[in-house]
Amino acid sequence: MRLVKLLANLGYGSRKEMQQAIRHGWVTDRDGNQLKADAKTDHEDILFDDEPLDPAHGVVILMNKPLGYVCSTKDQGRLVYDLLPDRFRMRKPVLSTIGRLDKETSGALLFTDDGTFLHQVISPKSNVPKVYEVTLDRPMNGSEAALFTSGEMMLENEQKPLKPAELDVINETHARLTLHEGRYHQVRRMFAATGNHVTDLARSRVGALTLEGVDEGQWKVLTEEDKALIFS
Ligand code: URA
């Protein structure tokens, strides 16, 4: 891909601005040689303003989403995209979240610009488990685990029962819930159906991928090994 288009697609600026950046010598290789618009330099060897380029198309990002941030590009208030460099919003193809977390849910949130990868993660065939740490308003009544794992639980206004979900009770008001699908407000609605109320919710895992090393509000680009953990 031509350098101007590559930089514009990564969100560094318009094509016109990228032509100017190249003309000004802001785009170089690792040895400091200024690159021309028709340069065939490998992505990882290109620097923009002395900094390595953002990851190429096919990137997957893991964010440790804080409470209070919305998974949207254009809602009011604080958005998960505010925690990424501004130019990431201008990337083509767009960087989308893989599924969503509610504004008042924290934890593991994935982004990608690779539609095939996104579908692989959310596809029922992949059956990727998502693990949630749940804090409840009231002690559990003891019937939750059997109900959640039954494969027969119906949520209000839904036509299909929920897939079996595993509940590990930590203490009366704390549990770890593993889901194999992602319906709207699913965890909150499951506990609401048992007469309880979720007061704190955090996603700790997607597949075997954890938030280890990613502090709240921080993010990292996943390696191939990290990506494989999602499906293992
Ligand atoms: N279930 C919920 O209720 N909220 C989330 O954000 C994710 C799962």
Coordinates of N, CA and C and ligand atoms in Angstrom, one line a residue:
M1 N 0.9 -1.2 0.0 CA 0.0 0.0 0.0 C 0.9 1.3 0.0
R2 N 0.5 2.2 -0.8 CA 1.3 3.5 -0.8 C 1.3 4.1 0.6
L3 N 2.5 4.7 0.8 CA 2.7 5.3 2.2 C 1.6 6.3 2.6
V4 N 1.2 7.2 1.7 CA 0.2 8.2 2.1 C -1.1 7.5 2.5
K5 N -1.5 6.5 1.8 CA -2.7 5.8 2.1 C -2.6 5.0 3.4
L6 N -1.4 4.4 3.6 CA -1.1 3.6 4.8 C -1.3 4.5 6.0
L7 N -0.6 5.7 6.0 CA -0.6 6.6 7.1 C -2.0 7.2 7.4
A8 N -2.7 7.5 6.3 CA -4.1 8.1 6.4 C -5.0 7.0 7.0
N9 N -4.8 5.8 6.6 CA -5.7 4.7 7.1 C -5.4 4.4 8.6
L10 N -4.2 4.7 9.0 CA -3.8 4.5 10.4 C -4.3 5.7 11.3
G11 N -4.9 6.7 10.6 CA -5.5 7.8 11.3 C -4.5 9.0 11.7
Y12 N -3.3 9.0 11.1 CA -2.4 10.0 11.4 C -2.8 11.4 10.8
G13 N -3.7 11.4 9.8 CA -4.2 12.6 9.2 C -4.8 12.3 7.8
S14 N -5.2 13.4 7.1 CA -5.8 13.2 5.8 C -4.7 12.8 4.8
R15 N -5.1 12.4 3.6 CA -4.0 12.1 2.6 C -3.2 13.3 2.3
K16 N -3.9 14.5 2.3 CA -3.1 15.7 2.0 C -2.1 16.0 3.1
E17 N -2.6 15.8 4.3 CA -1.6 16.1 5.4 C -0.5 15.1 5.4
M18 N -0.8 13.8 5.0 CA 0.3 12.8 4.9 C 1.3 13.1 3.8
Q19 N 0.8 13.7 2.7 CA 1.7 14.1 1.6 C 2.7 15.1 2.2
Q20 N 2.1 16.1 2.9 CA 2.9 17.1 3.5 C 3.9 16.6 4.5
A21 N 3.5 15.7 5.3 CA 4.3 15.1 6.3 C 5.5 14.4 5.7
I22 N 5.3 13.7 4.6 CA 6.3 13.0 3.8 C 7.3 14.1 3.2
R23 N 6.7 15.1 2.7 CA 7.5 16.2 2.1 C 8.4 16.9 3.1
H24 N 7.8 17.0 4.4 CA 8.6 17.7 5.4 C 9.7 16.7 6.0
G25 N 9.6 15.5 5.6 CA 10.7 14.5 6.1 C 10.3 13.9 7.5
W26 N 9.0 14.0 7.9 CA 8.7 13.4 9.2 C 8.5 11.9 9.2
V27 N 8.5 11.3 8.0 CA 8.4 9.9 7.9 C 9.7 9.3 7.4
T28 N 10.3 8.5 8.3 CA 11.7 7.9 8.0 C 11.7 6.4 8.2
D29 N 12.8 5.9 7.9 CA 13.0 4.5 8.3 C 13.8 4.5 9.6
R30 N 14.2 3.3 10.1 CA 14.8 3.3 11.4 C 16.2 3.8 11.4
D31 N 16.8 4.0 10.2 CA 18.2 4.6 10.1 C 18.1 6.1 9.9
G32 N 16.9 6.6 10.0 CA 16.7 8.1 9.9 C 16.6 8.6 8.4
N33 N 16.6 7.7 7.5 CA 16.4 8.1 6.0 C 15.0 8.5 5.8
Q34 N 14.8 9.7 5.2 CA 13.5 10.2 4.9 C 12.9 9.3 3.8
L35 N 11.6 9.0 4.0 CA 10.9 8.1 3.0 C 10.1 8.9 2.0
K36 N 10.1 8.4 0.8 CA 9.3 9.0 -0.3 C 8.0 8.4 -0.3
A37 N 7.0 9.0 -1.0 CA 5.7 8.5 -1.1 C 5.6 7.1 -1.7
D38 N 6.5 6.7 -2.5 CA 6.5 5.4 -3.1 C 7.4 4.3 -2.4
A39 N 7.8 4.7 -1.2 CA 8.8 3.8 -0.5 C 8.1 2.4 -0.2
K40 N 8.9 1.3 -0.3 CA 8.3 0.0 -0.1 C 8.8 -0.6 1.3
T41 N 9.1 0.3 2.2 CA 9.7 -0.1 3.5 C 8.6 -0.9 4.3
D42 N 9.1 -1.9 5.0 CA 8.2 -2.7 5.9 C 7.6 -1.8 7.0
H43 N 6.3 -2.2 7.3 CA 5.6 -1.4 8.3 C 6.4 -1.2 9.6
E44 N 7.0 -2.3 10.1 CA 7.7 -2.2 11.4 C 9.0 -1.4 11.3
D45 N 9.4 -1.0 10.1 CA 10.6 -0.2 10.0 C 10.3 1.3 9.7
I46 N 9.0 1.6 9.7 CA 8.7 3.0 9.4 C 8.5 3.8 10.7
L47 N 9.0 5.0 10.8 CA 8.8 5.9 11.9 C 8.1 7.1 11.5
F48 N 7.1 7.5 12.3 CA 6.4 8.8 12.0 C 6.8 9.7 13.2
D49 N 7.4 10.8 12.9 CA 7.9 11.7 14.0 C 8.8 11.0 15.0
D50 N 9.6 10.2 14.5 CA 10.6 9.4 15.3 C 10.0 8.3 16.1
E51 N 8.7 8.0 15.9 CA 8.0 7.0 16.7 C 7.6 5.9 15.7
P52 N 7.7 4.6 16.2 CA 7.3 3.5 15.3 C 5.8 3.7 15.0
L53 N 5.4 3.2 13.8 CA 4.0 3.3 13.4 C 3.1 2.5 14.3
D54 N 1.8 2.9 14.4 CA 0.8 2.1 15.2 C 0.7 0.7 14.5
P55 N 0.2 -0.3 15.2 CA 0.1 -1.6 14.6 C -0.7 -1.6 13.3
A56 N -0.3 -2.5 12.3 CA -1.0 -2.5 11.0 C -2.4 -3.1 11.2
H57 N -3.1 -3.1 10.1 CA -4.4 -3.7 10.0 C -4.4 -5.2 10.6
G58 N -5.4 -5.6 11.3 CA -5.4 -6.9 12.0 C -5.0 -6.8 13.4
V59 N -5.0 -5.6 14.0 CA -4.6 -5.4 15.4 C -5.8 -5.9 16.3
V60 N -5.3 -6.5 17.4 CA -6.3 -6.8 18.5 C -5.8 -6.2 19.8
I61 N -6.7 -5.5 20.5 CA -6.3 -4.7 21.7 C -7.1 -5.3 22.9
L62 N -6.4 -5.4 24.0 CA -7.1 -5.7 25.3 C -7.0 -4.5 26.2
M63 N -8.2 -4.0 26.6 CA -8.2 -2.9 27.5 C -8.8 -3.3 28.9
N64 N -8.3 -2.7 29.9 CA -8.9 -2.9 31.2 C -9.8 -1.7 31.4
K65 N -11.1 -1.9 31.1 CA -12.0 -0.8 31.1 C -12.4 -0.4 32.5
P66 N -12.3 0.9 32.8 CA -12.7 1.4 34.1 C -14.3 1.5 34.1
L67 N -14.8 1.6 35.3 CA -16.2 2.0 35.4 C -16.5 3.4 34.8
G68 N -17.7 3.6 34.3 CA -18.1 4.9 33.9 C -17.8 5.2 32.5
Y69 N -17.2 4.3 31.7 CA -16.9 4.5 30.3 C -17.8 3.7 29.4
V70 N -18.3 4.4 28.4 CA -19.3 3.7 27.5 C -18.6 3.1 26.3
C71 N -19.0 1.9 25.8 CA -18.5 1.3 24.6 C -19.1 1.8 23.4
S72 N -18.7 3.0 23.0 CA -19.3 3.7 21.8 C -18.4 4.7 21.3
T73 N -18.5 5.0 20.0 CA -17.7 6.1 19.4 C -18.3 7.4 19.5
K74 N -19.6 7.5 19.8 CA -20.2 8.8 19.7 C -21.3 9.2 20.8
D75 N -21.4 8.4 21.9 CA -22.3 8.7 23.0 C -21.8 10.0 23.7
Q76 N -22.6 10.5 24.6 CA -22.2 11.6 25.5 C -21.3 11.0 26.6
G77 N -20.5 11.8 27.2 CA -19.8 11.4 28.4 C -18.5 10.7 28.0
R78 N -17.9 9.9 29.0 CA -16.6 9.3 28.7 C -16.8 8.0 27.9
L79 N -15.9 7.9 26.9 CA -16.0 6.7 26.0 C -14.7 5.9 26.1
V80 N -14.9 4.6 25.9 CA -13.6 3.8 26.0 C -12.6 4.2 24.9
Y81 N -13.0 4.8 23.8 CA -12.1 5.3 22.8 C -11.2 6.5 23.4
D82 N -11.7 7.2 24.4 CA -11.0 8.3 25.0 C -9.7 7.8 25.6
L83 N -9.6 6.5 25.9 CA -8.4 5.9 26.6 C -7.4 5.4 25.6
L84 N -7.7 5.5 24.3 CA -6.8 5.2 23.2 C -6.3 6.4 22.6
P85 N -5.2 6.4 21.8 CA -4.7 7.6 21.1 C -5.9 8.1 20.2
D86 N -6.0 9.4 20.1 CA -7.1 10.0 19.3 C -7.2 9.4 17.9
R87 N -6.0 9.2 17.3 CA -6.0 8.8 15.9 C -6.6 7.4 15.7
F88 N -6.7 6.6 16.7 CA -7.3 5.3 16.6 C -8.7 5.4 16.1
R89 N -9.4 6.5 16.4 CA -10.8 6.6 16.0 C -10.9 6.9 14.5
M90 N -9.8 7.3 13.9 CA -9.8 7.6 12.5 C -9.3 6.4 11.6
R91 N -9.0 5.3 12.2 CA -8.4 4.2 11.5 C -9.4 3.6 10.5
K92 N -8.9 3.2 9.4 CA -9.7 2.5 8.4 C -9.0 1.2 8.1
P93 N -9.6 0.0 8.2 CA -11.0 -0.2 8.7 C -11.1 0.2 10.2
V94 N -12.3 0.5 10.6 CA -12.5 1.0 11.9 C -12.2 0.0 13.0
L95 N -11.8 0.5 14.1 CA -11.4 -0.3 15.3 C -12.7 -0.4 16.1
S96 N -13.3 -1.6 16.2 CA -14.5 -1.8 16.9 C -14.3 -2.6 18.2
T97 N -15.2 -2.5 19.2 CA -15.1 -3.3 20.3 C -15.7 -4.7 19.9
I98 N -15.1 -5.7 20.5 CA -15.7 -7.1 20.3 C -16.7 -7.3 21.4
G99 N -17.9 -7.1 21.1 CA -19.0 -7.1 22.1 C -18.9 -5.8 22.9
R100 N -19.6 -5.8 24.0 CA -19.6 -4.5 24.8 C -19.7 -4.9 26.2
L101 N -19.2 -3.9 27.0 CA -19.5 -4.0 28.5 C -20.3 -2.8 28.8
D102 N -21.2 -2.9 29.8 CA -22.1 -1.8 30.2 C -21.2 -0.7 30.8
K103 N -21.7 0.5 30.8 CA -21.0 1.7 31.4 C -20.5 1.3 32.8
E104 N -21.4 0.6 33.6 CA -21.0 0.3 35.0 C -20.4 -1.1 35.1
T105 N -19.8 -1.6 34.1 CA -19.0 -2.9 34.2 C -17.6 -2.5 33.8
S106 N -16.7 -3.1 34.6 CA -15.3 -2.9 34.3 C -14.6 -4.2 33.8
G107 N -13.4 -4.1 33.4 CA -12.6 -5.3 33.0 C -12.3 -5.4 31.6
A108 N -12.1 -6.7 31.2 CA -11.5 -7.1 29.9 C -12.4 -6.8 28.7
L109 N -11.9 -5.8 27.9 CA -12.6 -5.4 26.7 C -11.7 -5.5 25.5
L110 N -12.1 -6.2 24.5 CA -11.3 -6.4 23.3 C -11.8 -5.4 22.2
F111 N -10.8 -5.0 21.4 CA -11.0 -4.2 20.2 C -10.3 -4.9 19.0
T112 N -10.9 -4.7 17.8 CA -10.1 -5.2 16.7 C -10.6 -4.4 15.4
D113 N -9.8 -4.4 14.4 CA -10.2 -3.9 13.1 C -10.3 -5.0 12.1
D114 N -10.3 -6.2 12.6 CA -10.3 -7.4 11.7 C -11.7 -8.1 11.9
G115 N -12.6 -7.9 10.9 CA -13.9 -8.4 11.0 C -14.0 -9.9 11.2
T116 N -13.1 -10.6 10.5 CA -13.1 -12.1 10.6 C -12.7 -12.5 12.0
F117 N -11.8 -11.9 12.6 CA -11.4 -12.2 14.0 C -12.5 -11.9 15.0
L118 N -13.2 -10.8 14.8 CA -14.3 -10.4 15.6 C -15.4 -11.4 15.6
H119 N -15.7 -11.9 14.4 CA -16.8 -12.9 14.3 C -16.4 -14.2 14.9
Q120 N -15.1 -14.5 14.8 CA -14.6 -15.8 15.4 C -14.7 -15.7 16.9
V121 N -14.5 -14.6 17.5 CA -14.6 -14.5 19.0 C -16.1 -14.6 19.4
I122 N -17.0 -13.9 18.7 CA -18.4 -13.9 19.1 C -19.2 -15.1 18.6
S123 N -18.6 -15.8 17.6 CA -19.4 -16.9 17.1 C -19.7 -18.0 18.1
P124 N -21.0 -18.4 18.2 CA -21.4 -19.5 19.1 C -20.5 -20.7 18.9
K125 N -20.0 -20.9 17.6 CA -19.2 -22.1 17.3 C -17.9 -22.1 18.2
S126 N -17.4 -20.9 18.4 CA -16.1 -20.8 19.1 C -16.3 -21.0 20.6
N127 N -17.5 -20.8 21.1 CA -17.9 -21.0 22.4 C -16.9 -20.4 23.4
V128 N -16.4 -19.2 23.2 CA -15.4 -18.6 24.1 C -16.1 -18.2 25.4
P129 N -15.6 -18.8 26.5 CA -16.1 -18.5 27.8 C -15.7 -17.1 28.3
K130 N -16.7 -16.3 28.9 CA -16.4 -15.0 29.5 C -16.6 -15.1 30.9
V131 N -15.7 -14.7 31.7 CA -15.8 -14.8 33.2 C -16.0 -13.5 33.9
Y132 N -17.0 -13.4 34.7 CA -17.4 -12.2 35.4 C -17.3 -12.4 36.9
E133 N -16.7 -11.4 37.5 CA -16.7 -11.3 39.0 C -17.9 -10.5 39.5
V134 N -18.7 -11.1 40.3 CA -20.0 -10.4 40.6 C -20.1 -10.1 42.1
T135 N -20.5 -8.9 42.4 CA -20.8 -8.6 43.8 C -22.3 -8.3 43.8
L136 N -23.0 -8.8 44.9 CA -24.4 -8.7 45.0 C -24.9 -7.9 46.2
D137 N -26.0 -7.4 46.1 CA -26.6 -6.6 47.1 C -27.1 -7.4 48.3
R138 N -27.5 -8.6 48.0 CA -28.1 -9.5 49.1 C -27.4 -10.9 49.0
P139 N -27.4 -11.7 50.0 CA -26.9 -13.0 49.9 C -27.7 -13.8 48.9
M140 N -27.0 -14.7 48.2 CA -27.6 -15.6 47.2 C -28.6 -16.6 48.0
N141 N -29.6 -17.0 47.3 CA -30.6 -17.9 48.0 C -30.3 -19.4 47.8
G142 N -29.2 -19.7 47.1 CA -28.8 -21.1 47.0 C -29.3 -21.8 45.7
S143 N -30.3 -21.2 45.0 CA -30.9 -21.9 43.9 C -30.2 -21.4 42.6
E144 N -29.3 -20.4 42.7 CA -28.8 -19.8 41.4 C -28.0 -20.8 40.6
A145 N -27.1 -21.5 41.2 CA -26.2 -22.3 40.4 C -26.9 -23.3 39.5
A146 N -28.0 -24.0 40.1 CA -28.7 -25.0 39.4 C -29.5 -24.3 38.3
L147 N -30.1 -23.2 38.6 CA -30.9 -22.5 37.6 C -30.0 -22.0 36.4
F148 N -28.8 -21.4 36.7 CA -28.0 -20.9 35.7 C -27.4 -22.0 34.8
T149 N -27.2 -23.1 35.4 CA -26.5 -24.2 34.6 C -27.6 -25.1 33.9
S150 N -28.8 -24.8 34.1 CA -29.9 -25.7 33.6 C -30.0 -25.7 32.1
G151 N -29.7 -24.6 31.5 CA -29.9 -24.5 30.0 C -31.4 -24.2 29.7
E152 N -32.1 -24.0 30.8 CA -33.6 -23.7 30.6 C -34.0 -22.3 31.1
M153 N -33.1 -21.6 31.6 CA -33.4 -20.3 32.2 C -33.8 -19.3 31.1
M154 N -35.0 -18.7 31.2 CA -35.5 -17.7 30.3 C -35.4 -16.4 30.9
L155 N -34.9 -15.4 30.1 CA -34.9 -14.0 30.6 C -36.1 -13.4 30.0
E156 N -36.6 -12.4 30.7 CA -37.8 -11.6 30.2 C -37.7 -11.1 28.8
N157 N -38.7 -11.2 28.0 CA -38.7 -10.7 26.6 C -37.8 -11.4 25.7
E158 N -37.4 -12.6 26.1 CA -36.5 -13.4 25.2 C -37.2 -14.7 24.8
Q159 N -36.9 -15.2 23.6 CA -37.6 -16.4 23.0 C -36.8 -17.7 23.3
K160 N -35.5 -17.5 23.5 CA -34.6 -18.7 23.6 C -34.0 -18.8 25.0
P161 N -34.0 -20.0 25.6 CA -33.4 -20.1 26.9 C -31.9 -19.8 26.9
L162 N -31.3 -19.5 28.0 CA -29.9 -19.2 28.1 C -29.1 -20.5 28.0
K163 N -27.9 -20.4 27.4 CA -27.0 -21.5 27.5 C -26.6 -21.8 28.9
P164 N -26.3 -23.0 29.2 CA -25.8 -23.2 30.6 C -24.6 -22.3 31.0
A165 N -24.7 -21.8 32.2 CA -23.6 -20.9 32.6 C -23.2 -21.4 34.0
E166 N -21.8 -21.3 34.3 CA -21.3 -21.9 35.5 C -21.2 -20.9 36.6
L167 N -21.6 -21.2 37.8 CA -21.5 -20.2 38.9 C -20.6 -20.8 40.0
D168 N -19.6 -20.1 40.3 CA -18.7 -20.4 41.5 C -19.1 -19.5 42.6
V169 N -19.6 -20.0 43.7 CA -19.9 -19.1 44.8 C -18.7 -18.9 45.6
I170 N -18.3 -17.6 45.8 CA -17.1 -17.3 46.6 C -17.5 -17.1 48.1
N171 N -18.6 -16.3 48.3 CA -19.2 -16.2 49.6 C -20.6 -15.7 49.3
E172 N -21.4 -15.4 50.4 CA -22.8 -15.1 50.2 C -23.1 -14.1 49.1
T173 N -22.2 -13.1 49.0 CA -22.6 -12.0 48.1 C -21.5 -11.8 47.0
H174 N -20.6 -12.8 46.8 CA -19.7 -12.7 45.8 C -19.6 -14.0 45.0
A175 N -19.6 -13.9 43.7 CA -19.6 -15.1 42.8 C -18.8 -14.8 41.6
R176 N -18.4 -15.9 40.9 CA -17.7 -15.9 39.6 C -18.7 -16.6 38.6
L177 N -19.1 -15.9 37.6 CA -20.0 -16.5 36.6 C -19.4 -16.6 35.3
T178 N -19.5 -17.8 34.7 CA -18.9 -18.0 33.3 C -20.0 -18.2 32.3
L179 N -20.0 -17.2 31.3 CA -21.0 -17.3 30.3 C -20.4 -17.7 29.0
H180 N -21.3 -18.3 28.1 CA -20.8 -18.8 26.8 C -21.6 -18.1 25.7
E181 N -22.2 -16.9 26.0 CA -22.9 -16.1 25.1 C -22.9 -14.7 25.6
G182 N -23.4 -13.8 24.9 CA -23.4 -12.4 25.4 C -24.7 -11.7 25.1
R183 N -25.7 -11.9 25.9 CA -27.0 -11.1 25.7 C -26.9 -9.8 26.5
Y184 N -27.9 -9.0 26.1 CA -27.9 -7.6 26.6 C -28.0 -7.7 28.2
H185 N -27.1 -7.0 28.9 CA -27.2 -6.9 30.3 C -27.3 -8.3 31.0
Q186 N -26.7 -9.3 30.4 CA -27.0 -10.7 30.8 C -26.8 -11.0 32.2
V187 N -25.6 -10.6 32.8 CA -25.4 -11.0 34.2 C -26.3 -10.3 35.1
R188 N -26.6 -9.0 34.9 CA -27.5 -8.3 35.7 C -28.9 -8.9 35.7
R189 N -29.3 -9.2 34.5 CA -30.7 -9.8 34.3 C -30.8 -11.2 34.9
M190 N -29.7 -12.0 34.8 CA -29.8 -13.3 35.4 C -30.0 -13.2 36.9
F191 N -29.2 -12.3 37.6 CA -29.3 -12.2 39.0 C -30.7 -11.5 39.4
A192 N -31.1 -10.6 38.6 CA -32.4 -9.9 38.9 C -33.5 -10.9 38.9
A193 N -33.4 -11.9 38.0 CA -34.4 -13.0 37.9 C -34.5 -13.8 39.2
T194 N -33.4 -13.8 40.0 CA -33.4 -14.5 41.2 C -33.7 -13.6 42.4
G195 N -34.2 -12.4 42.1 CA -34.6 -11.5 43.2 C -33.4 -10.7 43.8
N196 N -32.2 -10.7 43.1 CA -31.1 -10.1 43.6 C -30.7 -8.9 42.8
H197 N -29.6 -8.2 43.1 CA -29.2 -7.0 42.4 C -27.7 -7.0 42.4
V198 N -27.1 -6.9 41.2 CA -25.7 -6.8 41.0 C -25.2 -5.4 41.3
T199 N -24.3 -5.3 42.3 CA -23.8 -3.9 42.7 C -22.5 -3.6 42.1
D200 N -21.7 -4.7 41.7 CA -20.4 -4.5 41.1 C -20.2 -5.6 40.1
L201 N -19.7 -5.3 38.9 CA -19.5 -6.3 37.9 C -18.2 -6.0 37.1
A202 N -17.4 -7.1 37.0 CA -16.1 -6.9 36.3 C -15.8 -8.2 35.5
R203 N -15.4 -8.0 34.2 CA -15.1 -9.2 33.4 C -13.6 -9.4 33.6
S204 N -13.2 -10.6 34.1 CA -11.8 -10.9 34.4 C -11.1 -11.7 33.4
R205 N -11.9 -12.4 32.5 CA -11.3 -13.3 31.5 C -12.1 -13.3 30.2
V206 N -11.4 -13.5 29.1 CA -12.1 -13.9 27.9 C -11.3 -15.1 27.4
G207 N -12.0 -16.3 27.4 CA -11.2 -17.5 27.2 C -10.2 -17.6 28.3
A208 N -8.9 -17.9 28.0 CA -7.9 -18.0 29.0 C -7.1 -16.7 29.1
L209 N -7.6 -15.7 28.4 CA -6.9 -14.4 28.4 C -7.3 -13.6 29.6
T210 N -6.3 -13.2 30.4 CA -6.6 -12.4 31.6 C -6.1 -11.0 31.5
L211 N -6.4 -10.2 32.5 CA -5.9 -8.8 32.5 C -4.5 -8.6 33.2
E212 N -3.8 -9.7 33.4 CA -2.5 -9.7 34.1 C -1.6 -8.7 33.3
G213 N -1.1 -7.7 34.1 CA -0.1 -6.8 33.5 C -0.8 -5.6 32.9
V214 N -2.2 -5.5 32.8 CA -2.9 -4.4 32.2 C -3.7 -3.7 33.3
D215 N -3.2 -2.6 33.8 CA -3.8 -1.9 34.9 C -5.1 -1.2 34.4
E216 N -6.0 -0.8 35.4 CA -7.2 -0.2 35.0 C -7.0 1.1 34.1
G217 N -7.7 1.2 33.1 CA -7.6 2.3 32.1 C -6.5 2.1 31.1
Q218 N -5.7 1.0 31.3 CA -4.6 0.8 30.3 C -5.0 -0.2 29.3
W219 N -4.2 -0.4 28.3 CA -4.5 -1.4 27.2 C -3.2 -1.9 26.6
K220 N -3.2 -3.0 25.9 CA -2.1 -3.5 25.2 C -2.5 -4.2 23.9
V221 N -1.5 -4.2 23.0 CA -1.8 -4.9 21.7 C -1.4 -6.4 21.9
L222 N -2.4 -7.2 21.5 CA -2.2 -8.7 21.8 C -1.2 -9.3 20.8
T223 N -0.3 -10.2 21.3 CA 0.6 -10.9 20.4 C -0.2 -12.1 19.9
E224 N 0.3 -12.9 19.0 CA -0.3 -14.1 18.5 C -0.6 -15.1 19.6
E225 N 0.3 -15.2 20.6 CA 0.1 -16.1 21.7 C -1.1 -15.6 22.6
D226 N -1.1 -14.3 22.8 CA -2.3 -13.8 23.6 C -3.6 -14.1 22.9
K227 N -3.6 -13.9 21.6 CA -4.8 -14.1 20.8 C -5.3 -15.6 20.9
A228 N -4.3 -16.5 20.9 CA -4.6 -17.9 20.9 C -5.2 -18.2 22.3
L229 N -4.8 -17.5 23.3 CA -5.4 -17.8 24.7 C -6.9 -17.6 24.7
I230 N -7.4 -16.7 23.8 CA -8.9 -16.4 23.8 C -9.6 -17.7 23.5
F231 N -9.0 -18.5 22.6 CA -9.7 -19.7 22.1 C -9.3 -21.0 22.8
S232 N -8.4 -20.9 23.9 CA -7.9 -22.1 24.5 C -8.6 -22.4 25.8
Ligands
URA1 N1 -23.6 -8.7 31.6 C1 -24.0 -7.5 32.1 O1 -25.0 -7.5 32.7 N2 -23.3 -6.5 31.8 C2 -22.1 -6.5 31.1 O2 -21.5 -5.4 30.9 C3 -21.7 -7.7 30.6 C4 -22.4 -8.9 30.9

